[in-house]
Coordinates of C-alpha atoms and ligand atoms in Angstrom, one line a residue:
M1 CA 188.9 50.4 91.8
S2 CA 189.6 49.8 88.3
L3 CA 189.1 52.7 85.9
V4 CA 186.2 50.3 84.2
E5 CA 184.4 50.4 87.2
E6 CA 184.8 53.9 88.3
R7 CA 183.6 55.1 84.9
A8 CA 180.5 52.7 85.1
R9 CA 179.6 53.6 88.7
A10 CA 179.8 57.3 87.4
I11 CA 177.6 56.9 84.2
F12 CA 174.8 54.8 86.3
E13 CA 174.7 57.7 88.6
R14 CA 173.9 59.9 85.7
Y15 CA 171.4 57.6 84.4
A16 CA 169.5 57.7 87.8
I17 CA 169.9 53.8 88.3
R18 CA 170.2 52.8 91.8
E19 CA 172.6 50.2 93.2
I20 CA 170.9 46.6 94.3
R21 CA 173.3 43.7 96.3
F22 CA 172.1 40.1 96.1
P23 CA 174.1 36.8 97.3
V24 CA 176.7 34.9 95.6
L25 CA 175.2 31.7 96.1
E26 CA 171.5 31.0 95.1
R27 CA 169.5 28.1 94.5
M28 CA 170.1 26.0 91.4
Q29 CA 166.6 26.0 90.5
L30 CA 166.7 30.1 90.1
Y31 CA 168.8 29.5 87.2
A32 CA 167.4 26.4 85.6
R33 CA 163.7 28.7 85.3
S34 CA 165.5 31.8 84.1
T35 CA 168.9 31.7 82.2
G36 CA 167.4 28.3 80.9
E37 CA 167.5 24.6 81.1
T38 CA 169.3 23.7 77.9
T39 CA 171.6 26.7 78.1
D40 CA 175.2 26.0 78.2
I41 CA 175.5 27.9 81.7
V42 CA 172.6 25.6 83.1
E43 CA 174.0 22.4 81.7
K44 CA 177.5 22.7 81.6
Q45 CA 179.0 25.6 83.5
M46 CA 177.6 25.8 86.7
Y47 CA 179.3 25.4 90.0
T48 CA 176.9 23.2 92.1
F49 CA 176.7 21.5 95.0
T50 CA 174.2 20.2 97.7
D51 CA 173.6 22.4 100.9
R52 CA 173.6 20.6 104.1
D53 CA 170.5 21.6 105.3
E54 CA 167.3 19.5 105.8
G55 CA 166.0 20.0 102.4
E56 CA 169.3 19.0 100.9
T57 CA 169.1 21.9 98.5
A58 CA 170.9 22.1 95.2
V59 CA 172.9 25.5 95.2
A60 CA 175.0 27.5 92.9
L61 CA 177.9 30.1 92.5
R62 CA 175.9 32.9 90.6
P63 CA 177.0 32.5 86.9
E64 CA 175.2 35.8 85.9
G65 CA 173.2 38.6 87.9
T66 CA 170.0 38.8 86.1
P67 CA 167.9 36.0 87.7
S68 CA 169.0 36.9 91.4
V69 CA 167.6 40.6 90.6
V70 CA 164.5 39.2 88.8
R71 CA 164.2 37.1 91.9
A72 CA 164.6 40.4 94.5
Y73 CA 162.7 42.5 92.5
I74 CA 159.6 39.9 92.8
E75 CA 160.1 39.2 96.7
A76 CA 160.0 42.8 97.3
G77 CA 156.6 43.1 95.9
F78 CA 157.9 46.0 92.9
D79 CA 156.2 43.8 90.3
R80 CA 152.8 44.7 91.8
S81 CA 153.5 48.2 94.1
D82 CA 156.0 50.0 91.9
P83 CA 157.2 48.2 88.5
E84 CA 159.5 51.2 87.2
Q85 CA 162.7 50.2 88.9
R86 CA 166.3 51.2 87.5
L87 CA 169.0 48.8 89.0
W88 CA 172.6 48.2 88.9
Y89 CA 174.8 45.6 90.3
S90 CA 178.3 44.6 90.0
G91 CA 180.5 41.6 91.7
P92 CA 182.3 38.0 90.8
M93 CA 180.2 35.5 88.7
F94 CA 181.6 32.3 87.9
R95 CA 181.1 29.7 85.1
R96 CA 183.4 26.4 84.6
E97 CA 184.1 27.3 81.1
R98 CA 187.7 26.7 79.5
P99 CA 189.8 29.6 80.4
Q100 CA 191.7 31.4 77.8
K101 CA 192.3 35.2 77.5
G102 CA 189.1 37.0 78.2
R103 CA 187.4 34.0 79.6
Y104 CA 188.1 32.9 83.2
R105 CA 185.8 30.9 85.9
Q106 CA 185.7 33.9 88.1
F107 CA 185.0 37.1 86.1
Y108 CA 183.6 40.2 87.2
Q109 CA 180.4 41.9 85.8
F110 CA 178.6 45.4 86.1
G111 CA 175.4 44.8 85.2
V112 CA 172.1 47.3 84.9
E113 CA 168.3 46.0 84.6
I114 CA 165.5 48.0 84.1
F115 CA 161.7 47.1 84.8
G116 CA 158.6 48.2 83.8
R117 CA 159.5 49.8 80.7
P118 CA 158.1 48.1 77.3
D119 CA 158.9 51.2 75.0
A120 CA 161.7 51.2 72.7
A121 CA 162.8 54.5 74.1
C122 CA 164.1 52.4 77.1
D123 CA 166.1 50.1 74.6
A124 CA 167.6 53.2 73.2
E125 CA 168.6 54.9 76.3
L126 CA 170.3 51.6 77.6
L127 CA 172.1 51.5 74.3
I128 CA 173.2 54.9 74.4
M129 CA 174.5 54.6 78.0
I130 CA 176.8 52.0 77.0
D131 CA 177.9 53.8 74.2
E132 CA 178.8 56.5 76.1
L133 CA 180.8 54.4 78.4
C134 CA 182.9 53.1 75.4
H135 CA 183.4 56.6 74.5
D136 CA 184.2 57.7 77.8
L137 CA 186.8 55.0 78.8
K138 CA 188.1 55.5 74.5
V139 CA 187.6 51.7 73.9
P140 CA 187.4 51.5 70.1
S141 CA 184.0 49.3 69.8
S142 CA 181.1 48.1 67.6
M143 CA 177.7 47.5 68.4
E144 CA 175.4 44.6 66.9
I145 CA 171.6 44.2 67.4
N146 CA 169.1 42.2 66.7
S147 CA 165.1 41.6 67.4
I148 CA 164.4 37.7 68.0
G149 CA 160.8 38.4 68.7
D150 CA 158.4 37.6 71.3
A151 CA 156.0 35.0 72.7
K152 CA 153.7 35.4 69.4
C153 CA 156.1 35.6 66.6
R154 CA 159.0 33.3 68.0
P155 CA 157.6 30.1 67.5
A156 CA 157.2 30.4 63.8
F157 CA 160.6 31.3 63.6
R158 CA 161.5 28.5 65.9
T159 CA 159.5 25.9 63.7
A160 CA 161.3 27.6 60.5
L161 CA 164.8 26.8 62.5
V162 CA 164.0 23.2 63.2
E163 CA 163.1 22.5 59.4
W164 CA 166.3 23.8 58.4
G165 CA 168.4 22.3 60.7
R166 CA 166.9 18.9 59.7
A167 CA 167.6 19.8 56.0
H168 CA 171.1 20.2 56.8
W169 CA 171.4 17.4 59.4
D170 CA 174.6 16.1 57.9
Q171 CA 176.4 19.3 58.1
L172 CA 175.4 20.2 61.3
C173 CA 177.8 19.0 64.6
G174 CA 177.1 17.0 67.3
D175 CA 175.9 19.6 69.6
C176 CA 173.7 21.2 67.0
H177 CA 171.9 17.6 66.3
S178 CA 170.8 18.0 69.9
R179 CA 169.8 21.6 70.0
I180 CA 167.6 21.2 67.0
E181 CA 164.8 20.1 69.2
R182 CA 165.7 21.0 72.7
N183 CA 166.8 24.8 71.7
P184 CA 166.9 25.4 67.7
L185 CA 167.8 29.2 68.2
R186 CA 171.3 28.1 69.5
L187 CA 172.1 26.3 65.9
L188 CA 172.9 29.9 64.9
D189 CA 175.8 30.1 67.3
C190 CA 177.1 27.0 65.8
K191 CA 181.2 27.7 65.8
I192 CA 181.6 24.8 63.6
D193 CA 180.3 25.9 60.3
A194 CA 179.5 29.5 60.8
K195 CA 178.9 29.6 57.0
L196 CA 176.4 26.9 56.9
A197 CA 174.4 29.4 59.5
E198 CA 174.0 32.1 56.8
S199 CA 171.5 30.0 54.8
A200 CA 169.3 29.6 58.2
P201 CA 166.3 31.5 58.7
K202 CA 166.5 35.1 60.1
S203 CA 164.7 36.1 63.1
L204 CA 163.7 39.5 61.5
D205 CA 161.8 38.0 58.8
Y206 CA 159.6 36.2 61.1
L207 CA 158.7 39.2 63.5
C208 CA 155.2 40.3 64.0
D209 CA 154.0 43.9 63.4
E210 CA 154.6 45.0 67.1
C211 CA 158.1 43.6 67.3
R212 CA 159.0 44.9 63.9
M213 CA 157.9 48.7 65.3
H214 CA 159.9 48.2 68.1
F215 CA 162.9 47.4 66.5
D216 CA 162.2 50.1 63.9
Q217 CA 162.1 52.7 66.5
V218 CA 165.1 51.5 68.4
K219 CA 167.2 52.0 65.2
E220 CA 165.6 55.2 64.7
L221 CA 166.3 56.5 68.4
L222 CA 169.7 55.2 68.2
T223 CA 170.2 56.8 64.6
A224 CA 168.7 59.9 66.1
A225 CA 171.3 60.1 68.9
N226 CA 174.5 59.3 66.6
V227 CA 175.1 55.8 67.9
K228 CA 177.0 53.4 65.5
F229 CA 175.3 50.2 65.2
V230 CA 174.9 47.3 62.8
V231 CA 172.0 44.7 62.6
N232 CA 173.4 41.4 62.8
P233 CA 170.4 39.0 61.9
R234 CA 172.2 35.9 63.2
M235 CA 172.7 37.3 67.0
V236 CA 170.5 35.2 69.5
R237 CA 172.4 35.3 72.4
G238 CA 173.0 32.0 74.4
L239 CA 170.5 32.9 77.5
D240 CA 167.1 32.0 77.1
Y241 CA 164.9 34.5 78.7
Y242 CA 165.4 37.2 75.8
T243 CA 162.7 38.7 74.0
R244 CA 162.6 41.7 71.2
T245 CA 165.6 43.5 71.1
A246 CA 169.1 41.6 71.9
F247 CA 172.8 43.5 71.6
E248 CA 176.5 42.7 72.0
I249 CA 179.2 45.5 71.7
M250 CA 182.6 44.1 70.6
A251 CA 186.1 45.6 71.3
G252 CA 189.1 45.1 69.5
G253 CA 192.7 43.1 70.5
L254 CA 190.7 40.8 72.6
G255 CA 190.7 37.7 70.0
A256 CA 188.2 35.1 70.3
Q257 CA 186.3 36.5 73.6
S258 CA 185.9 40.0 71.8
T259 CA 182.0 40.7 73.5
V260 CA 182.9 43.1 76.2
V261 CA 179.0 44.0 77.0
A262 CA 175.6 42.1 76.2
G263 CA 172.1 41.9 76.8
G264 CA 168.8 42.6 75.8
R265 CA 164.9 42.6 76.9
Y266 CA 163.0 40.0 78.6
D267 CA 159.8 41.1 78.7
G268 CA 158.3 37.4 80.0
L269 CA 160.8 36.7 82.7
V270 CA 159.3 38.3 85.6
E271 CA 155.8 36.8 84.7
T272 CA 157.7 33.1 84.6
M273 CA 159.5 33.5 87.7
G274 CA 156.3 34.1 89.6
G275 CA 155.8 37.8 89.2
A276 CA 153.2 40.0 87.3
A277 CA 153.4 40.6 83.9
V278 CA 156.3 43.5 83.8
A279 CA 158.5 44.0 81.1
G280 CA 162.3 44.3 81.6
I281 CA 165.5 44.6 79.6
G282 CA 169.2 44.8 80.9
F283 CA 172.9 44.1 80.1
A284 CA 175.7 43.1 81.4
I285 CA 179.6 44.7 81.2
G286 CA 182.4 42.0 81.5
V287 CA 184.7 44.2 83.6
D288 CA 187.7 41.8 82.9
R289 CA 187.4 41.8 79.3
L290 CA 186.8 45.7 79.1
A291 CA 190.2 46.2 80.9
L292 CA 192.0 43.9 78.5
A293 CA 190.4 46.1 75.7
L294 CA 191.6 49.2 77.4
E295 CA 195.1 47.7 77.9
A296 CA 195.1 46.7 73.8
A297 CA 193.8 50.2 73.3
G298 CA 196.6 51.8 75.0
T299 CA 194.3 53.6 77.3
T300 CA 195.4 52.4 80.5
P301 CA 194.6 54.4 83.6
D302 CA 196.7 57.2 85.0
H303 CA 197.5 56.2 88.6
A304 CA 200.4 58.9 88.5
P305 CA 200.5 61.6 91.3
D306 CA 200.3 64.9 90.6
A307 CA 202.7 65.4 93.2
A308 CA 205.4 63.8 95.2
I309 CA 206.3 65.4 98.4
V310 CA 210.2 65.6 99.1
A311 CA 210.8 66.4 102.8
L312 CA 214.3 67.0 103.8
G313 CA 214.9 66.6 107.4
A314 CA 213.0 65.7 110.7
A315 CA 211.3 69.0 110.6
A316 CA 210.3 69.3 107.2
T317 CA 208.7 65.6 107.5
R318 CA 206.5 66.9 110.3
H319 CA 205.7 70.2 108.2
A320 CA 205.3 68.1 105.0
T321 CA 202.6 65.8 106.4
A322 CA 200.5 68.8 106.5
V323 CA 201.3 70.3 103.5
A324 CA 200.2 66.7 101.8
R325 CA 197.3 66.9 103.5
E326 CA 196.3 70.3 102.3
L327 CA 197.3 69.2 98.6
R328 CA 195.0 66.3 98.7
A329 CA 192.0 68.5 100.4
S330 CA 192.5 70.5 97.0
N331 CA 191.4 67.1 95.2
L332 CA 195.3 66.4 94.3
K333 CA 196.8 62.9 93.7
V334 CA 199.8 63.2 96.4
E335 CA 202.6 60.7 97.5
M336 CA 204.7 61.3 100.4
L337 CA 208.3 59.9 99.8
S338 CA 210.4 58.5 102.0
P339 CA 212.3 61.0 104.4
E340 CA 215.3 58.5 104.6
R341 CA 216.5 59.1 101.1
K342 CA 218.8 61.4 99.8
M343 CA 217.5 64.3 97.8
K344 CA 218.9 62.8 94.4
E345 CA 217.0 59.1 95.3
L346 CA 213.9 61.2 95.8
L347 CA 213.7 62.9 92.6
S348 CA 214.4 59.6 90.9
R349 CA 211.6 58.1 92.3
A350 CA 209.6 61.2 91.8
S351 CA 210.2 60.6 88.0
K352 CA 209.5 56.9 88.2
I353 CA 206.0 57.1 89.9
G354 CA 205.3 59.8 86.9
A355 CA 204.4 62.5 89.4
R356 CA 204.1 65.9 87.5
F357 CA 205.7 67.7 90.3
A358 CA 208.2 67.2 93.4
V359 CA 207.2 69.5 96.3
I360 CA 210.3 69.9 98.0
I361 CA 210.7 71.1 101.8
G362 CA 213.9 71.7 103.8
D363 CA 214.2 73.9 106.9
D364 CA 215.1 76.7 105.1
E365 CA 211.8 76.7 103.0
I366 CA 209.9 76.2 106.6
A367 CA 211.2 79.2 107.7
R368 CA 210.4 81.2 105.0
G369 CA 206.7 79.8 104.5
V370 CA 207.8 78.3 100.8
V371 CA 208.2 75.0 98.9
Q372 CA 210.3 74.7 96.2
L373 CA 208.0 73.5 93.0
R374 CA 209.9 71.2 90.6
D375 CA 208.0 70.6 87.6
L376 CA 209.4 67.0 86.4
K377 CA 208.0 67.1 82.7
Q378 CA 209.3 70.6 81.9
S379 CA 212.5 70.2 84.0
T380 CA 212.3 73.7 85.8
Q381 CA 212.1 74.7 88.9
R382 CA 210.6 77.7 91.1
E383 CA 210.1 78.5 94.6
I384 CA 206.5 79.8 95.4
P385 CA 204.6 80.5 98.6
I386 CA 203.2 77.2 100.4
G387 CA 199.7 78.7 100.1
E388 CA 199.9 79.0 96.3
A389 CA 201.1 75.3 95.7
A390 CA 197.8 73.7 95.3
R391 CA 196.3 76.2 93.0
A392 CA 199.8 76.2 90.7
I393 CA 200.0 72.2 90.6
A394 CA 196.2 72.0 89.6
D395 CA 196.6 74.7 87.0
A396 CA 199.3 72.6 85.3
R397 CA 197.3 69.4 84.8
G398 CA 196.9 68.6 81.3
V399 CA 199.4 71.1 80.4
Ligands
HAM401 P1 176.6 37.1 79.1 O1 176.5 37.3 77.7 O2 176.6 35.6 79.7 O3 174.9 37.7 79.8 O4 177.3 37.9 79.9 C1 178.0 39.2 79.8 C2 179.0 39.5 79.5 O5 180.1 39.0 80.6 C3 179.6 39.2 78.3 O6 179.8 39.7 77.1 C4 181.3 39.0 78.8 O7 181.8 40.3 78.7 C5 181.4 38.9 80.1 N1 181.6 37.2 80.6 C6 180.6 36.1 80.3 N2 181.3 35.2 80.5 C7 182.6 35.2 81.0 C8 183.8 34.5 81.3 N3 183.8 33.3 81.3 N4 185.0 35.4 81.7 C9 185.2 36.4 81.2 N5 183.9 37.3 81.0 C10 182.5 36.5 80.7 C11 174.3 37.9 80.9 O8 175.5 37.7 81.7 C12 173.1 38.3 81.2 N6 173.2 38.5 82.5 C13 173.2 40.0 80.7 C14 171.9 40.8 80.8 C15 171.5 41.6 81.8 N7 171.2 40.3 79.9 C16 170.1 41.2 80.6 N8 170.4 41.6 81.6

């Protein structure tokens, strides 16, 4: 398990979020209804095929997790019986995109979805959790947030964008021409003329009082928790279900694909998909990208063992196996080296794998109940009773 996955699981645990698993294959219709008919994902990126069942159902490899979680949530009846649920998931997602650094056709996400919490404190809690994860992983990152309004105030923003798009028709790209009527929010994503988008209307100028208050509270809570963020009024996200808070976390060293975490609120989605009117919010971590960011930041995981066991001779090998077990029982990372090599080779192997200690055991050591503990970092060696080896190794951690 990668360091990213290990830390993500640990943090979800601390935030009392439960795991959910769902299929890799879903009905294609699920994504058309939730991710959105006019999104890039549904229009061109899904791997779809027709199942050989009677109804010749169109199915798709999941391009994201949110729709499946919402489907499962409704099918389990949580929307009516027990709406407040905190769920996380992980696994491969599939999108037919042009592969490049940080963008793959099969990639891995860790996601969180929280239902039944329309309050701003929930948005803040999620963002604080992401901030904690990035600190924990020592990934230099920046957080951008925005509010894109709700069903009440979004129509006015939409109309303003359509008008702006028509007024700038000649300067817009072909993709944007088709977006004007179908999905005008995506005009702000135009990569061809990012400068032009600066003159476009901003969602924040169209928020209704409730949405504005919600966003103000999110910002206030983040500030109180010392989380650094910037408001990016151009961020709209490429998926249809978002309402109110939207956010992206960017990391350095990734080139064009710098967004490592993304998400937002989707208060209308459960209802759109046939459930009760229950609020939702969530995000997904791009595990591959975060791993690349770790590499770029030089914080690659430490796989080095605490100790390498060097056994000299047949009797020592039997004995060393028991010693290795004892050390592992004390939570130490231990590698048994091949007993068929010479001492010199074994010590150089121990250094190569980055072991802090070599625990050397020969017939003489067995007879006297000791081991030779060689500190490979400080190039020192001492003899200690076998029973004290675990403590001595653990004490030297971080020294
Ligand atoms: P998304 O922005 O489509 O959101 O993806 C989330 C993250 O997955 C991205 O920020 C990126 O790190 C990673 N990602 C996406 N596509 C690729 C790719 N082709 N290769 C590598 N990494 C990729 C969602 O998927 C939403 N379901 C997030 C969400 C959950 N919103 C609410 N709840």
